XYZ file of N, CA, C and O in Angstrom:
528
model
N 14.570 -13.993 1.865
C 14.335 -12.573 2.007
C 14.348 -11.895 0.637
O 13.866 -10.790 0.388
N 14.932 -12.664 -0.162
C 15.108 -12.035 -1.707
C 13.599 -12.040 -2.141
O 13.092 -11.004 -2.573
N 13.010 -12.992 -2.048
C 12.208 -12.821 -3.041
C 10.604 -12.162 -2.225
O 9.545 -12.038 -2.840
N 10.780 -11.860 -0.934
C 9.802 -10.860 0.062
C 10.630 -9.147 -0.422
O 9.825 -8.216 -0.414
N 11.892 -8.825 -0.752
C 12.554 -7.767 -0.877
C 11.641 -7.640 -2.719
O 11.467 -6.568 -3.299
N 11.334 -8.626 -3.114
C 11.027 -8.271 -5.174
C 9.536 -8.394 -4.796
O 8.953 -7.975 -5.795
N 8.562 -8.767 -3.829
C 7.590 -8.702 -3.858
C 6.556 -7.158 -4.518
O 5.535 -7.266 -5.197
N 7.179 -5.867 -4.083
C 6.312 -5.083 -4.461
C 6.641 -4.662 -6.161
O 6.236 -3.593 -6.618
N 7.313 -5.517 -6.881
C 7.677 -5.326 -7.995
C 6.928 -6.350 -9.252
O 6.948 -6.316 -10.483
N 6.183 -7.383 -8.082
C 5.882 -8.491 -9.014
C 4.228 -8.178 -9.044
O 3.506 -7.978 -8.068
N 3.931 -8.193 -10.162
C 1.840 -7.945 -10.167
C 1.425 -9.488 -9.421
O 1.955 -10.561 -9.709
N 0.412 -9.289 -8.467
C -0.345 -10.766 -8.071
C -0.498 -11.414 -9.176
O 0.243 -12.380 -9.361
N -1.310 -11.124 -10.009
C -1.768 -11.553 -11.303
C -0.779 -12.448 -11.934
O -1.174 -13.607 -12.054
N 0.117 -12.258 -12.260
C 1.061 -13.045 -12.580
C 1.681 -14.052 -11.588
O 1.689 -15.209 -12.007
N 2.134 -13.878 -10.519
C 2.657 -14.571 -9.707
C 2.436 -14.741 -8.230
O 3.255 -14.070 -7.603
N 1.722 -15.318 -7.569
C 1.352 -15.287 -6.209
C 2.664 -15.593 -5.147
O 2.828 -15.292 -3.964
N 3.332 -16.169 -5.913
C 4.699 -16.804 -4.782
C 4.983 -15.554 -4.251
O 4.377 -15.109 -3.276
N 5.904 -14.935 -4.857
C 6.600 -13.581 -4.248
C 5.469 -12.192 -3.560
O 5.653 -11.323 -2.708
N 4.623 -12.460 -4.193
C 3.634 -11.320 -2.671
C 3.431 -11.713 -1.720
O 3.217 -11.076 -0.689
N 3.461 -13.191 -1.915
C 2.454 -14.252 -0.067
C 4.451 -14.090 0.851
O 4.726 -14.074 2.051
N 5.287 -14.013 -0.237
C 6.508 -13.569 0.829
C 6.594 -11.825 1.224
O 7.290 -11.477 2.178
N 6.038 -11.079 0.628
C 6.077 -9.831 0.976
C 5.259 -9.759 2.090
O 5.729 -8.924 2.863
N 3.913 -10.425 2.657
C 3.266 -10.191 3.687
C 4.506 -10.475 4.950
O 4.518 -9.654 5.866
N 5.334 -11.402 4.985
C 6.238 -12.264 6.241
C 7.700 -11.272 5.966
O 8.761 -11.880 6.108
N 7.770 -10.007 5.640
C 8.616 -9.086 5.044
C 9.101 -8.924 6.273
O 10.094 -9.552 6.641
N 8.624 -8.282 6.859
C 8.999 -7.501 7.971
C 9.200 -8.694 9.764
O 9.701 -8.633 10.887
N 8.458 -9.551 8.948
C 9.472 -11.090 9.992
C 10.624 -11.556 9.894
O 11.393 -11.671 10.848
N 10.818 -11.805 8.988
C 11.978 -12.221 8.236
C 13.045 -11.004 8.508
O 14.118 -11.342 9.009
N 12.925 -10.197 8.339
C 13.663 -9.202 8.853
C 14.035 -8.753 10.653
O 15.066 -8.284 11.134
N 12.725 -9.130 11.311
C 13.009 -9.482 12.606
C 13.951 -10.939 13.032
O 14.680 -11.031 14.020
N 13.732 -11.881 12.121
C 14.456 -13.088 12.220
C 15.943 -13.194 12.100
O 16.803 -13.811 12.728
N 15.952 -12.116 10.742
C 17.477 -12.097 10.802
C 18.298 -11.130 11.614
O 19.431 -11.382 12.024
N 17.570 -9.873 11.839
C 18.418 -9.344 13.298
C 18.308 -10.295 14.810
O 19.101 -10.022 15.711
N 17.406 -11.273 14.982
C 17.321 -12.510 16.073
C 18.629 -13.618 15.608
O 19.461 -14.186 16.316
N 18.489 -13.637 14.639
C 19.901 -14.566 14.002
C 21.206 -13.955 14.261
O 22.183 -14.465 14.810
N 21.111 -13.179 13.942
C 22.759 -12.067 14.239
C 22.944 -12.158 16.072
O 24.076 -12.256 16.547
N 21.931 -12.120 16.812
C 22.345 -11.894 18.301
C 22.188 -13.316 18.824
O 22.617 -13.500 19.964
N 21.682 -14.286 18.230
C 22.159 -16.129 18.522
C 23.426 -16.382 17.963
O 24.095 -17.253 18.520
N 23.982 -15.711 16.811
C 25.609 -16.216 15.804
C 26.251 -15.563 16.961
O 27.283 -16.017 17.456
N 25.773 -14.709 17.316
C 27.220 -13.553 18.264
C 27.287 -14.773 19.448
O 28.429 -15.231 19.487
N 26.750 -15.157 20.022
C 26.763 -16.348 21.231
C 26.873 -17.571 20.759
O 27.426 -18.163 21.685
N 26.708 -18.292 19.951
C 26.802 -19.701 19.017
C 28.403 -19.949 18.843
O 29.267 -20.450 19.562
N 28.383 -19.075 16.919
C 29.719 -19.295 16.627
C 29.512 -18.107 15.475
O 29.037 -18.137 14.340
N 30.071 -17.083 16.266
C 30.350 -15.503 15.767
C 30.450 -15.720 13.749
O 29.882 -14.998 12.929
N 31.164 -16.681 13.514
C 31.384 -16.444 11.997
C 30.006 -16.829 11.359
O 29.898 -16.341 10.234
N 29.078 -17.459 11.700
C 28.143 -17.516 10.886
C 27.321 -16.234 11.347
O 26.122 -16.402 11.568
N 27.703 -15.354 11.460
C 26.448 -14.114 11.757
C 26.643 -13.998 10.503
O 25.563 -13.761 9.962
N 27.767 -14.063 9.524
C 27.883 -13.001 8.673
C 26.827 -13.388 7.620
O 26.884 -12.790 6.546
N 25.832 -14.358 7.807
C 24.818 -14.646 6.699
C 23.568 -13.886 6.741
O 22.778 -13.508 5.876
N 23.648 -13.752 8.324
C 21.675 -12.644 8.218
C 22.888 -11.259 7.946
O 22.446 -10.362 7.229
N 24.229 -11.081 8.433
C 24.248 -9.907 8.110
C 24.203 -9.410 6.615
O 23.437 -8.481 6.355
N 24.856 -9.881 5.763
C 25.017 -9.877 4.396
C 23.367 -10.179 3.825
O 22.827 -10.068 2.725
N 23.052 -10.476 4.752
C 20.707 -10.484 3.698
C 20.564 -9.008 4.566
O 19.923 -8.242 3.846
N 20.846 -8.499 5.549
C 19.967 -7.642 5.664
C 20.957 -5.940 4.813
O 20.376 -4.855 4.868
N 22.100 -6.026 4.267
C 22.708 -5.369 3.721
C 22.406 -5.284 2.491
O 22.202 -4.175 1.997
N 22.313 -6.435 1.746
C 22.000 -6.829 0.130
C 20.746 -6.348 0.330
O 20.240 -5.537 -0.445
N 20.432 -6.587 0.879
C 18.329 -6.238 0.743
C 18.288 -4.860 1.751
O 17.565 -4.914 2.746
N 18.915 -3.881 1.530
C 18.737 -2.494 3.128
C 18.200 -1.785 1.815
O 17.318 -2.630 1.669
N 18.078 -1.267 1.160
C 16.860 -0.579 0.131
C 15.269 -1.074 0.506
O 14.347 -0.502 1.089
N 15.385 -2.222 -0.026
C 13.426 -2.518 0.339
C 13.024 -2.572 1.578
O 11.825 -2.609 1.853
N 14.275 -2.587 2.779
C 14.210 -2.564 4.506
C 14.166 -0.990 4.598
O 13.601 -0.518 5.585
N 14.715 -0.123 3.652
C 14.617 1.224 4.265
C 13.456 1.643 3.824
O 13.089 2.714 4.306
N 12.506 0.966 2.788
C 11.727 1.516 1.982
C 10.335 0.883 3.114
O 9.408 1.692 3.159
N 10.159 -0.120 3.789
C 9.273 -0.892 4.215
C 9.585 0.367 5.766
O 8.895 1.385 5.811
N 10.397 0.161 6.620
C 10.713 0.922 8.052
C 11.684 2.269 7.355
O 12.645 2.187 6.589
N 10.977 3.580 7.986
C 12.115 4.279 7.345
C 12.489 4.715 8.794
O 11.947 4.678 9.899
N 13.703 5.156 8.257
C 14.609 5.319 9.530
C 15.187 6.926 8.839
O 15.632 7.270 7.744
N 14.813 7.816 10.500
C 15.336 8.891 10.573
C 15.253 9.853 9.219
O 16.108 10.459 8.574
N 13.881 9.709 9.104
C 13.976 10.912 7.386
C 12.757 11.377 8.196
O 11.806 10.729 8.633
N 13.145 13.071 8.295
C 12.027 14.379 9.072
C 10.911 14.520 7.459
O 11.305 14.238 6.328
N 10.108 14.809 7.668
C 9.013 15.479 6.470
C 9.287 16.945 7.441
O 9.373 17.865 6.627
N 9.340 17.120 7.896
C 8.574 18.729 8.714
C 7.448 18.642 9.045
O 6.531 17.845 8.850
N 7.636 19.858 9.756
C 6.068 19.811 10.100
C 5.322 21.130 9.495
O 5.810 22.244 9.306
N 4.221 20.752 9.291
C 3.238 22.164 8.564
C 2.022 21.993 9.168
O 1.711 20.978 9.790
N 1.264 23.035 8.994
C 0.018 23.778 9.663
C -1.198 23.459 8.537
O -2.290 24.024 8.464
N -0.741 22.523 7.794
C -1.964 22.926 6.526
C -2.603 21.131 6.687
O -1.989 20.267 7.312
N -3.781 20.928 6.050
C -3.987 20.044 6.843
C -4.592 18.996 5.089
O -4.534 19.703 4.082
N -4.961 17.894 4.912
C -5.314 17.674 3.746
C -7.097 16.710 4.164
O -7.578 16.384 5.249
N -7.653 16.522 2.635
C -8.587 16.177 3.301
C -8.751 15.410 2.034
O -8.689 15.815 0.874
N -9.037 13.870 2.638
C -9.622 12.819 1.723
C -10.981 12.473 1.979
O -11.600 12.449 3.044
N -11.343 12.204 0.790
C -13.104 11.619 0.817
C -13.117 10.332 -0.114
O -12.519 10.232 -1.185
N -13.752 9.557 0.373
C -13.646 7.952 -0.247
C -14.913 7.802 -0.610
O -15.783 8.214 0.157
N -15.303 7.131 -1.953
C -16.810 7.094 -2.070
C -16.524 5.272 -2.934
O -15.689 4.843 -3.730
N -17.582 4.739 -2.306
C -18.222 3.527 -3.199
C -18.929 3.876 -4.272
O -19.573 4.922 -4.350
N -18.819 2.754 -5.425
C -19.154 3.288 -6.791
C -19.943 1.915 -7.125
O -20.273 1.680 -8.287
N -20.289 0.854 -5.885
C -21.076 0.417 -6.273
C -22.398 0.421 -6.914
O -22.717 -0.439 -7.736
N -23.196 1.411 -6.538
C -24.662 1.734 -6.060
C -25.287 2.834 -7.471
O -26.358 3.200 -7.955
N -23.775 3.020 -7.679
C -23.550 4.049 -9.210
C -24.420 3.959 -10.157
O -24.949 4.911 -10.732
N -24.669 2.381 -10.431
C -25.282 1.966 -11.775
C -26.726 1.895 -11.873
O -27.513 1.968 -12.817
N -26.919 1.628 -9.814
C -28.238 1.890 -9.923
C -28.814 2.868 -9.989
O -29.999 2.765 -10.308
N -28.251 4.272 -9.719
C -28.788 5.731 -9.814
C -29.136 6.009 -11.154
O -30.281 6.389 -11.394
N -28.093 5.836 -12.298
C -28.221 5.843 -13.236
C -29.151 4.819 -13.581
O -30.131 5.516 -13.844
N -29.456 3.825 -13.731
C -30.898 2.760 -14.137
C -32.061 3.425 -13.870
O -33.045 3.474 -14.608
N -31.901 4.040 -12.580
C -33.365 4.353 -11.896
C -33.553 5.339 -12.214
O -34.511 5.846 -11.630
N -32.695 6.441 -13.499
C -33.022 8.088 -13.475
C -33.408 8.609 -12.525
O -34.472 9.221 -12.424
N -32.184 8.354 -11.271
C -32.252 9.031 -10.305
C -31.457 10.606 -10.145
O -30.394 10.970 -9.642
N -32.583 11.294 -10.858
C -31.110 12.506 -11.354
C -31.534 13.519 -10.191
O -31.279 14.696 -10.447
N -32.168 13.250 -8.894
C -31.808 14.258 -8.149
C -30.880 13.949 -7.481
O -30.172 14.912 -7.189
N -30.489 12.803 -7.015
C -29.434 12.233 -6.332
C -28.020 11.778 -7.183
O -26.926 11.413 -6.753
N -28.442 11.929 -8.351
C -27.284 12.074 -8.977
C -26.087 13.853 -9.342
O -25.037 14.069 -9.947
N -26.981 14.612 -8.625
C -27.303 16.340 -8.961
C -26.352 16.607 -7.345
O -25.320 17.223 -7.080
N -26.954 16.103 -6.841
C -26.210 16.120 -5.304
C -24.968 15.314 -5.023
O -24.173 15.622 -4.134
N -24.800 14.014 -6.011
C -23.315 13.634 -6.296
C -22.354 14.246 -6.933
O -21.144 14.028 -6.998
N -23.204 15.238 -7.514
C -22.035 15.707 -8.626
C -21.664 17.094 -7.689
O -20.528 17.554 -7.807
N -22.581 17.719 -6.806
C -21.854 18.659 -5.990
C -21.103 18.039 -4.795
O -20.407 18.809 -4.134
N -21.147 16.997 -4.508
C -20.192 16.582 -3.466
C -18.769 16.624 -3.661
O -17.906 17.113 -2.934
N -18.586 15.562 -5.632
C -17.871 15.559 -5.827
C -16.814 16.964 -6.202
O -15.596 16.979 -6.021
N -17.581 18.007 -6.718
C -17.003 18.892 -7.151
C -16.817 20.236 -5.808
O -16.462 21.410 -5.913
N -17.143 19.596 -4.864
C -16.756 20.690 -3.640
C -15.213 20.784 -3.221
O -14.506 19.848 -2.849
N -14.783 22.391 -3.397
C -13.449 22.031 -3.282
C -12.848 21.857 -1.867
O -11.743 22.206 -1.449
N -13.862 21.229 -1.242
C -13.216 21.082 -0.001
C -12.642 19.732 -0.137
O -11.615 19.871 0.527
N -12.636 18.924 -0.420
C -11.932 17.326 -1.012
C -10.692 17.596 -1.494
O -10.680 17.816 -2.705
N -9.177 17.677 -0.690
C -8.608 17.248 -1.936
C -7.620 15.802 -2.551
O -6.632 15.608 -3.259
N -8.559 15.060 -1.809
C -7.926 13.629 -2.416
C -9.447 12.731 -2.471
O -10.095 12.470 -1.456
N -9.872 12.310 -3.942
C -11.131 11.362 -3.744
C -10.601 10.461 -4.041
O -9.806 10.430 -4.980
N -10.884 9.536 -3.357
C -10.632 7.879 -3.645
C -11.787 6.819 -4.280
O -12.358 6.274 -3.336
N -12.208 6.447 -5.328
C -13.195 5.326 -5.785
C -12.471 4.148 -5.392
O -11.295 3.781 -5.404
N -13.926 3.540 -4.929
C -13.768 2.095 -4.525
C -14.853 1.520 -6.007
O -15.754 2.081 -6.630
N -14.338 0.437 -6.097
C -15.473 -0.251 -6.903
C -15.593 0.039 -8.280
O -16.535 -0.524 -8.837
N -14.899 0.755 -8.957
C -14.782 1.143 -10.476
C -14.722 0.260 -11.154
O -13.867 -0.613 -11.001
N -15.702 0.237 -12.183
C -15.602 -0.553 -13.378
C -16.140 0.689 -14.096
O -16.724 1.670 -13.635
N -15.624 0.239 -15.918
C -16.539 0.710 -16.932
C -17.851 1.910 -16.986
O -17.967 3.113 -17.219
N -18.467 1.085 -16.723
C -20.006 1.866 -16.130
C -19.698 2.685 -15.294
O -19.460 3.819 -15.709
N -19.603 2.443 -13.989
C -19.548 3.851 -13.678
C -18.104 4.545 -13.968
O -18.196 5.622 -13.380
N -17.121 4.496 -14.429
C -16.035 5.362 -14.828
C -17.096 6.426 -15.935
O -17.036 7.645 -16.095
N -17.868 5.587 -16.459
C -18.399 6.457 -17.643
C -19.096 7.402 -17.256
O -19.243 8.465 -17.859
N -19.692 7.028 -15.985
C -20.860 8.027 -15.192
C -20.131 9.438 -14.337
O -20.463 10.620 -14.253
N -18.882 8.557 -13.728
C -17.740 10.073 -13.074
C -17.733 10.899 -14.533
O -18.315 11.984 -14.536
N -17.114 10.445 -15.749
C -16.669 11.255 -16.124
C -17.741 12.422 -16.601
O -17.288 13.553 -16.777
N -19.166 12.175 -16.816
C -20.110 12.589 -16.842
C -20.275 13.860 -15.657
O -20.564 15.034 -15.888
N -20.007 13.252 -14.393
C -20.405 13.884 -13.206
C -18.729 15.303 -12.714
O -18.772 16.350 -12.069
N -17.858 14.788 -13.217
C -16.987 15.238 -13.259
C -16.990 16.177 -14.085
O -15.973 16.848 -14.260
């Protein structure tokens, strides 16, 4: 469980072990509250091993399931827009500047207020910042 609890700390890039345990996070955590209610009927003193993993590790368990924290509630509502940035490079190749004229008012409508790029590289970062 230790090393599914350090998973969101470790880059893939560097190390694949500890993320492929962050996916089985939230099993492992079902396993050891299933372990605690077999020790209670078995032989009561070994519970104290899933109990002591799920205590040592209750930060990245509160952080993964949260328990009992209100946000409130509000009336205001938010609005995301996601755009692919594949297709980017070809607008720009093709001096496609009417459709590039109509990207740049999409992007700048303030009705968006969270845009998300998919697909960024270089090239087109260079072209947002243009359009931006």
């Amino acid at each position: 469980m230790g090393l599914a609890a350090l998973s969101p700390s470790v880059i893939p890039d560097t190390s694949i072990f500890p993320a492929l345990f962050g996916g089985v996070f939230p099993y492992m955590i079902l396993l050891s509250l299933l372990l605690i209610i077999i020790w209670v009927f078995i032989d009561w003193k070994w519970m104290i091993v899933p109990c002591v993993s799920l205590i040592l590790f209750w930060q990245p368990i509160s952080q993964f399931w949260t328990f009992n924290r209100s946000i409130g509630h509000t009336t205001e509502t938010i609005s995301v827009g996601t755009f692919n940035l594949y297709g980017l490079k070809m607008l720009k190749l093709n001096h496609d500047d009417e459709m590039l004229e109509d990207l740049r008012k999409t992007l700048n409508t303030p009705k968006l207020d969270i845009i998300c790029f998919q697909e960024s590289n270089g090239f087109s970062n260079k072209i947002l910042d243009d359009l931006l």
